[in-house]
Tab-separated table of C-alpha atoms in Angstrom:
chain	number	residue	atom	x	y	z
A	22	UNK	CA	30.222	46.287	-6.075
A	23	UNK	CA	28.480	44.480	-8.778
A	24	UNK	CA	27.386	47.240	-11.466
A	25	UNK	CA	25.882	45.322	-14.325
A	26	UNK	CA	22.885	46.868	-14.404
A	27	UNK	CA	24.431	50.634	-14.821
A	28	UNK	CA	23.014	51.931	-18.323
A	29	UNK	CA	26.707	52.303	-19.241
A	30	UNK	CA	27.558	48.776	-18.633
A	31	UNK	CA	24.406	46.755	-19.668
A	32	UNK	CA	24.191	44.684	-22.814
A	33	UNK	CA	21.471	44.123	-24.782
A	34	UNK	CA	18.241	43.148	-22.906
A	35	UNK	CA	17.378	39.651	-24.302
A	36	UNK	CA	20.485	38.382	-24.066
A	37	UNK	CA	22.967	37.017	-21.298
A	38	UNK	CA	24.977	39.560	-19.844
A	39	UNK	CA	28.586	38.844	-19.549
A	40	UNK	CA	29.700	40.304	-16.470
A	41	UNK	CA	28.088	43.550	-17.197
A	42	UNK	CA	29.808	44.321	-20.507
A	43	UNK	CA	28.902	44.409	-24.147
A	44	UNK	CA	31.574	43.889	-26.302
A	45	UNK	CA	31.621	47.503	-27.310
A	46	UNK	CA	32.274	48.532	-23.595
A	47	UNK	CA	34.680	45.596	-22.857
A	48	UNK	CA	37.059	47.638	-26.013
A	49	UNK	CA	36.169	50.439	-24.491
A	50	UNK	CA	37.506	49.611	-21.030
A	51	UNK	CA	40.647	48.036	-22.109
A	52	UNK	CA	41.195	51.327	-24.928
A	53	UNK	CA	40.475	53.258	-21.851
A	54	UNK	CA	43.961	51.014	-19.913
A	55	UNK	CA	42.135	48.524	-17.926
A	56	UNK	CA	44.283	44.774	-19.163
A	57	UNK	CA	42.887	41.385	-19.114
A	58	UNK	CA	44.845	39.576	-16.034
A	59	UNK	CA	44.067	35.542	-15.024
A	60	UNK	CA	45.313	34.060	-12.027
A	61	UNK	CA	45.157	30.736	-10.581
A	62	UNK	CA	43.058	29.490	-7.821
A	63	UNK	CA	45.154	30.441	-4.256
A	64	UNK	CA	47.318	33.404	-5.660
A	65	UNK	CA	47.498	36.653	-3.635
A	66	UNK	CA	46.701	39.270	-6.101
A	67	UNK	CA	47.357	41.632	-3.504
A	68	UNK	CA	48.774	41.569	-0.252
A	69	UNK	CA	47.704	43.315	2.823
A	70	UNK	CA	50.886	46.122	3.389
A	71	UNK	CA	52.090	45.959	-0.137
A	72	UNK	CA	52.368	49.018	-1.903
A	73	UNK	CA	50.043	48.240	-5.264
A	74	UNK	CA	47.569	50.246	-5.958
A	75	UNK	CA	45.299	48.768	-8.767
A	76	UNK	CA	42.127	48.184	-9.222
A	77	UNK	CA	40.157	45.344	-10.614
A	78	UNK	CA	37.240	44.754	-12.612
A	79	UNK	CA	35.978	40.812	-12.201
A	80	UNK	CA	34.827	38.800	-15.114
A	81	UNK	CA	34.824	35.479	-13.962
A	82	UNK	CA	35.388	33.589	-10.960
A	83	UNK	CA	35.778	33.992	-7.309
A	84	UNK	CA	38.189	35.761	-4.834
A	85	UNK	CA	37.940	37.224	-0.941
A	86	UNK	CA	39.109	40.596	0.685
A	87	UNK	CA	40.199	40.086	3.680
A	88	UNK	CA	41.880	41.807	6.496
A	89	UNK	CA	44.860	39.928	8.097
A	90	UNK	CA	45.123	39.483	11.674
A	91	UNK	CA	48.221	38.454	13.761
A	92	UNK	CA	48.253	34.866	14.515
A	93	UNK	CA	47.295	34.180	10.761
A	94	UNK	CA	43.576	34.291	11.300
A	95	UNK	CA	41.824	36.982	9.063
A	96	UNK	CA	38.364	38.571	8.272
A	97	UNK	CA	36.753	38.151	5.249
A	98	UNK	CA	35.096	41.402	4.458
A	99	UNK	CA	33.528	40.624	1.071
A	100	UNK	CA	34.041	38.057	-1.869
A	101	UNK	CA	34.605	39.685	-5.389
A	102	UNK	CA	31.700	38.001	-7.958
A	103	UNK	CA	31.564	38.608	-11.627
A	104	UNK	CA	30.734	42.059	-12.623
A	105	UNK	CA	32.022	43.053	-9.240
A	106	UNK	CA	34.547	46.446	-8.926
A	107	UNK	CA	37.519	45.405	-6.654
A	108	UNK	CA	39.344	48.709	-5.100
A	109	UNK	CA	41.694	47.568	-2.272
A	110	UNK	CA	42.027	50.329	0.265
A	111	UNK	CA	45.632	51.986	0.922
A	112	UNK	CA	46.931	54.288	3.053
A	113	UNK	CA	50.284	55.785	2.643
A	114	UNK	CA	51.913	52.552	4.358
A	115	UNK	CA	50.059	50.601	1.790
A	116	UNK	CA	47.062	47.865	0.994
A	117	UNK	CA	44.785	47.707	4.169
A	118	UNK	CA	43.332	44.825	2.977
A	119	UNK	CA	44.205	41.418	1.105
A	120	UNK	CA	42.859	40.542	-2.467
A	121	UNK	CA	42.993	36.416	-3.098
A	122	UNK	CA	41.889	34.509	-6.035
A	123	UNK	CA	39.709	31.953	-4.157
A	124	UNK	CA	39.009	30.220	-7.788
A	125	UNK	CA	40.964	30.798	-11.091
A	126	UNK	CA	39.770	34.853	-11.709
A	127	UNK	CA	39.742	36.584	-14.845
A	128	UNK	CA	39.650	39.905	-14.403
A	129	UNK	CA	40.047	43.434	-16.190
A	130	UNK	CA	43.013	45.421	-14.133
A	131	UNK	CA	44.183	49.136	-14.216
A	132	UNK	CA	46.022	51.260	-11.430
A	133	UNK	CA	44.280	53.752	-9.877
A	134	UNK	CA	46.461	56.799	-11.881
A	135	UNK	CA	45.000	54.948	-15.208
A	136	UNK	CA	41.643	54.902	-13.543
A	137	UNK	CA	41.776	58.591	-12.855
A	138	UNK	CA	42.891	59.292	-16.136
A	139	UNK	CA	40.199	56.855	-17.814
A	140	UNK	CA	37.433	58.384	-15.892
A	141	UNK	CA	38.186	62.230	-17.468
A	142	UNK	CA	37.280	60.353	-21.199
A	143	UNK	CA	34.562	58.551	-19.590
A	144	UNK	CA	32.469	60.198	-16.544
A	145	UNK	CA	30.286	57.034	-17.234
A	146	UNK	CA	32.985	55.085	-16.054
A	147	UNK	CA	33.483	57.347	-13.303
A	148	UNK	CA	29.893	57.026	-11.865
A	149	UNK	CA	29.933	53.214	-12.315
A	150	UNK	CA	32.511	53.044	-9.771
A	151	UNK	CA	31.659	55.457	-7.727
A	152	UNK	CA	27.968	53.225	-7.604
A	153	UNK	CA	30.288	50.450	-7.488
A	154	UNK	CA	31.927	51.581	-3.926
A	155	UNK	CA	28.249	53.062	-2.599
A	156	UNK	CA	26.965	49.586	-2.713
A	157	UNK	CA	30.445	48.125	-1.238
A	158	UNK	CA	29.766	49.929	1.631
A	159	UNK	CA	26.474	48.793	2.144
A	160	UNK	CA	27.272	44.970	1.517
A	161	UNK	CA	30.007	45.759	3.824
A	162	UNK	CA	27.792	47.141	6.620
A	163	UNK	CA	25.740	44.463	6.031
A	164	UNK	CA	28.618	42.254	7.278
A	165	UNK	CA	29.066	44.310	10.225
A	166	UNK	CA	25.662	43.525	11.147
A	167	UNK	CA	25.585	39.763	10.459
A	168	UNK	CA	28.987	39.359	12.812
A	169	UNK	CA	27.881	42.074	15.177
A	170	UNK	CA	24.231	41.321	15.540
A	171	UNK	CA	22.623	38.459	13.875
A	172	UNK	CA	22.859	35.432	15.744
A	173	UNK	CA	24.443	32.626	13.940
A	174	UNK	CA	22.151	30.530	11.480
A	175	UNK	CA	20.540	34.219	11.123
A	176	UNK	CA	24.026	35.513	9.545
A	177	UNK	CA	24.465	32.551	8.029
A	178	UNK	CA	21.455	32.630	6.051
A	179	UNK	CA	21.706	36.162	5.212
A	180	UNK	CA	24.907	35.681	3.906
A	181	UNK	CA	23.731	32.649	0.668
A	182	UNK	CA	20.538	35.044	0.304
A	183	UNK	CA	22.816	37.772	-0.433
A	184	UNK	CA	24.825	35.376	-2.602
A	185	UNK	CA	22.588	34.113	-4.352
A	186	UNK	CA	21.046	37.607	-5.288
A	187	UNK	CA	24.581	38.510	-6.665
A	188	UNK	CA	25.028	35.945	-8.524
A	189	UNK	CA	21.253	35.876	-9.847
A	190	UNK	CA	22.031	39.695	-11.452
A	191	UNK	CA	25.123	38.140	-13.738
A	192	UNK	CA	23.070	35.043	-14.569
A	193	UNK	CA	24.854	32.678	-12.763
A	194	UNK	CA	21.949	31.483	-10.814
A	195	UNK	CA	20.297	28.259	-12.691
A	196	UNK	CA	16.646	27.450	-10.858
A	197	UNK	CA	17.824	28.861	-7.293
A	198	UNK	CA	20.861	26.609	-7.161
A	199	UNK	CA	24.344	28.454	-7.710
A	200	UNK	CA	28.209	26.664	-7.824
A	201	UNK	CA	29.331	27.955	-4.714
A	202	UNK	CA	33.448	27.172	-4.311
A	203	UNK	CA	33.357	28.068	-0.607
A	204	UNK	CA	35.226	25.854	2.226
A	205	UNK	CA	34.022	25.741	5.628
A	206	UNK	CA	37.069	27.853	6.603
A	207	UNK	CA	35.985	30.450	4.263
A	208	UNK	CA	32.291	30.673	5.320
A	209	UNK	CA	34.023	30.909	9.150
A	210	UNK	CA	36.291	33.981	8.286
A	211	UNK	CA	33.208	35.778	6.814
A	212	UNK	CA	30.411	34.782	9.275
A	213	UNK	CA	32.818	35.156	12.887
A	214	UNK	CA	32.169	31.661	13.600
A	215	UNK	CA	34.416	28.476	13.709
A	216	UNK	CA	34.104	25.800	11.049
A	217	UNK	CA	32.707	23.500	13.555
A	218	UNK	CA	30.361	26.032	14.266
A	219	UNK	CA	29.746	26.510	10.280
A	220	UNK	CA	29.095	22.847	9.753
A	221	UNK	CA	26.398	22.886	12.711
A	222	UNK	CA	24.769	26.014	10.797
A	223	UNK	CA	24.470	23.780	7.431
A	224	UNK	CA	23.163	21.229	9.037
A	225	UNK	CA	20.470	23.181	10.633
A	226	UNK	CA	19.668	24.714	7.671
A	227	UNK	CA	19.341	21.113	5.555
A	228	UNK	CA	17.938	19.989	8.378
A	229	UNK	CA	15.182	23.031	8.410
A	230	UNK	CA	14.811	22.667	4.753
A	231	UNK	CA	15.794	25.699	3.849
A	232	UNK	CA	19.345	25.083	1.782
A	233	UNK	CA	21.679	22.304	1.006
A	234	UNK	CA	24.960	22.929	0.456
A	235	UNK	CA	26.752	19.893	-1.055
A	236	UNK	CA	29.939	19.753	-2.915
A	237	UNK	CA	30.228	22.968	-4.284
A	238	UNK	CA	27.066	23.227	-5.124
A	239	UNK	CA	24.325	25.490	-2.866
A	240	UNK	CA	20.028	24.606	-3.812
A	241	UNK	CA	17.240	26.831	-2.102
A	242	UNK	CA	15.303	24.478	-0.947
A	243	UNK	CA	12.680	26.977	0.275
A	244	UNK	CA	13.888	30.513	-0.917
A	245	UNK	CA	10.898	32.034	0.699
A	246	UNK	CA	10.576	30.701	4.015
A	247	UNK	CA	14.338	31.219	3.911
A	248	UNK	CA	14.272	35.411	3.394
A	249	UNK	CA	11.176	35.373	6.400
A	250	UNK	CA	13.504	34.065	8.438
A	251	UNK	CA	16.553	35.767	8.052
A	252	UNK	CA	14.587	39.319	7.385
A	253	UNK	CA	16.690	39.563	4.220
A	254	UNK	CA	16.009	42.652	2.178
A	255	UNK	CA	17.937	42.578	-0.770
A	256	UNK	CA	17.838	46.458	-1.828
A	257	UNK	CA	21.335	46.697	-0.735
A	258	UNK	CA	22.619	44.525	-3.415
A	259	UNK	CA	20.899	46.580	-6.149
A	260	UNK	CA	22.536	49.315	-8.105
């Protein structure tokens, strides 16, 4: 998943790392085939069944995987950050899984031949995304757990905790507040719960003075009382 801190992809210590690229890697990437793709806020980059199979490397913005459900209700299994490796599943029937821009998303794209093909020039690249779908898994179990296990304000507190980690590794954490573009309905598909049940789980956690999430815009109020309660160990987000 995110991968910025690989030795392959870092930039220069004392300075802001742009999701996880220098700007000799960032030629190196797109020499290697990877192109620079944006797409607007809402647009299905790819859907569930279709037969595209690219991957994506996320330089800014948001966007969801999710697997669709009859009914039109879905599960979000993950939301792609910056400096985060997107690699939608397939079978031979196609995608197993939906890729949505949740924001405008820039991103760095190549299909999976060009990958293949890339990675014989450049085993670094190779291990940085095959780290890349090592942690996946574990954010992804991680999920599992939250909707299988934890009860509700638990998951729900696990899930900014592991946000805000994410986001802290690419920079885009400013005195533990982050811009968080999230809807209700969003938060529901990822946590199992109903947005009525989501807004509840806000509210207890203002209420509890642990977060506020207003507008966009998600402030620890008490970071640390906040990871004692949830039992959030954030190892899994590390590369």
């Amino acid at each position: 998943m995110t991968y910025s801190s690989h030795p392959f992809l870092r930039a220069n210590e004392n300075r802001p790392v742009h999701a996880g690229f220098d700007d000799d890697t960032t030629a190196l990437i797109k020499a290697l085939g990877f192109t620079p793709r944006r797409y607007a806020a809402e647009t299905v980059i790819v859907r569930q069944g279709e037969n595209k199979d690219r991957m994506f490397v996320v330089e800014s913005g948001w966007g969801c995987i999710a697997h669709e459900l009859a009914g039109g209700q879905r599960q979000i299994l993950d939301f792609a950050l910056k400096g985060d490796i997107v690699l939608p599943q397939f079978n031979g029937g196609g995608a197993l899984e939906t890729f949505v821009a949740l924001t405008d998303l820039s991103v760095l794209v190549a299909s999976t031949k060009t990958f293949a093909l890339a990675a014989m020039k450049s085993p670094p690249l190779f291990s940085v995304i095959l780290e890349a779908l090592v942690q996946n898994g574990a954010v992804i179990a991680q999920h599992l757990t939250n909707v299988g296990r934890r009860s509700a304000l638990g998951r729900s507190a696990h899930l900014f905790l592991e946000l805000i980690a994410r986001l802290e590794r690419v920079g885009a954490v400013n005195h533990d507040s982050f811009e968080c573009p999230l809807t209700q309905y969003d938060l529901a598909d990822v946590l199992g719960l109903t947005p009525i049940h989501v807004n509840r789980m806000l509210r207890e956690l203002r209420e509890r003075k642990f977060l506020e999430f207003r507008h966009g815009h998600v402030r620890m109020i008490d970071r640390a009382g906040l990871i004692k309660f949830a039992g959030f160990a954030g190892e899994y987000v590390e590369s």
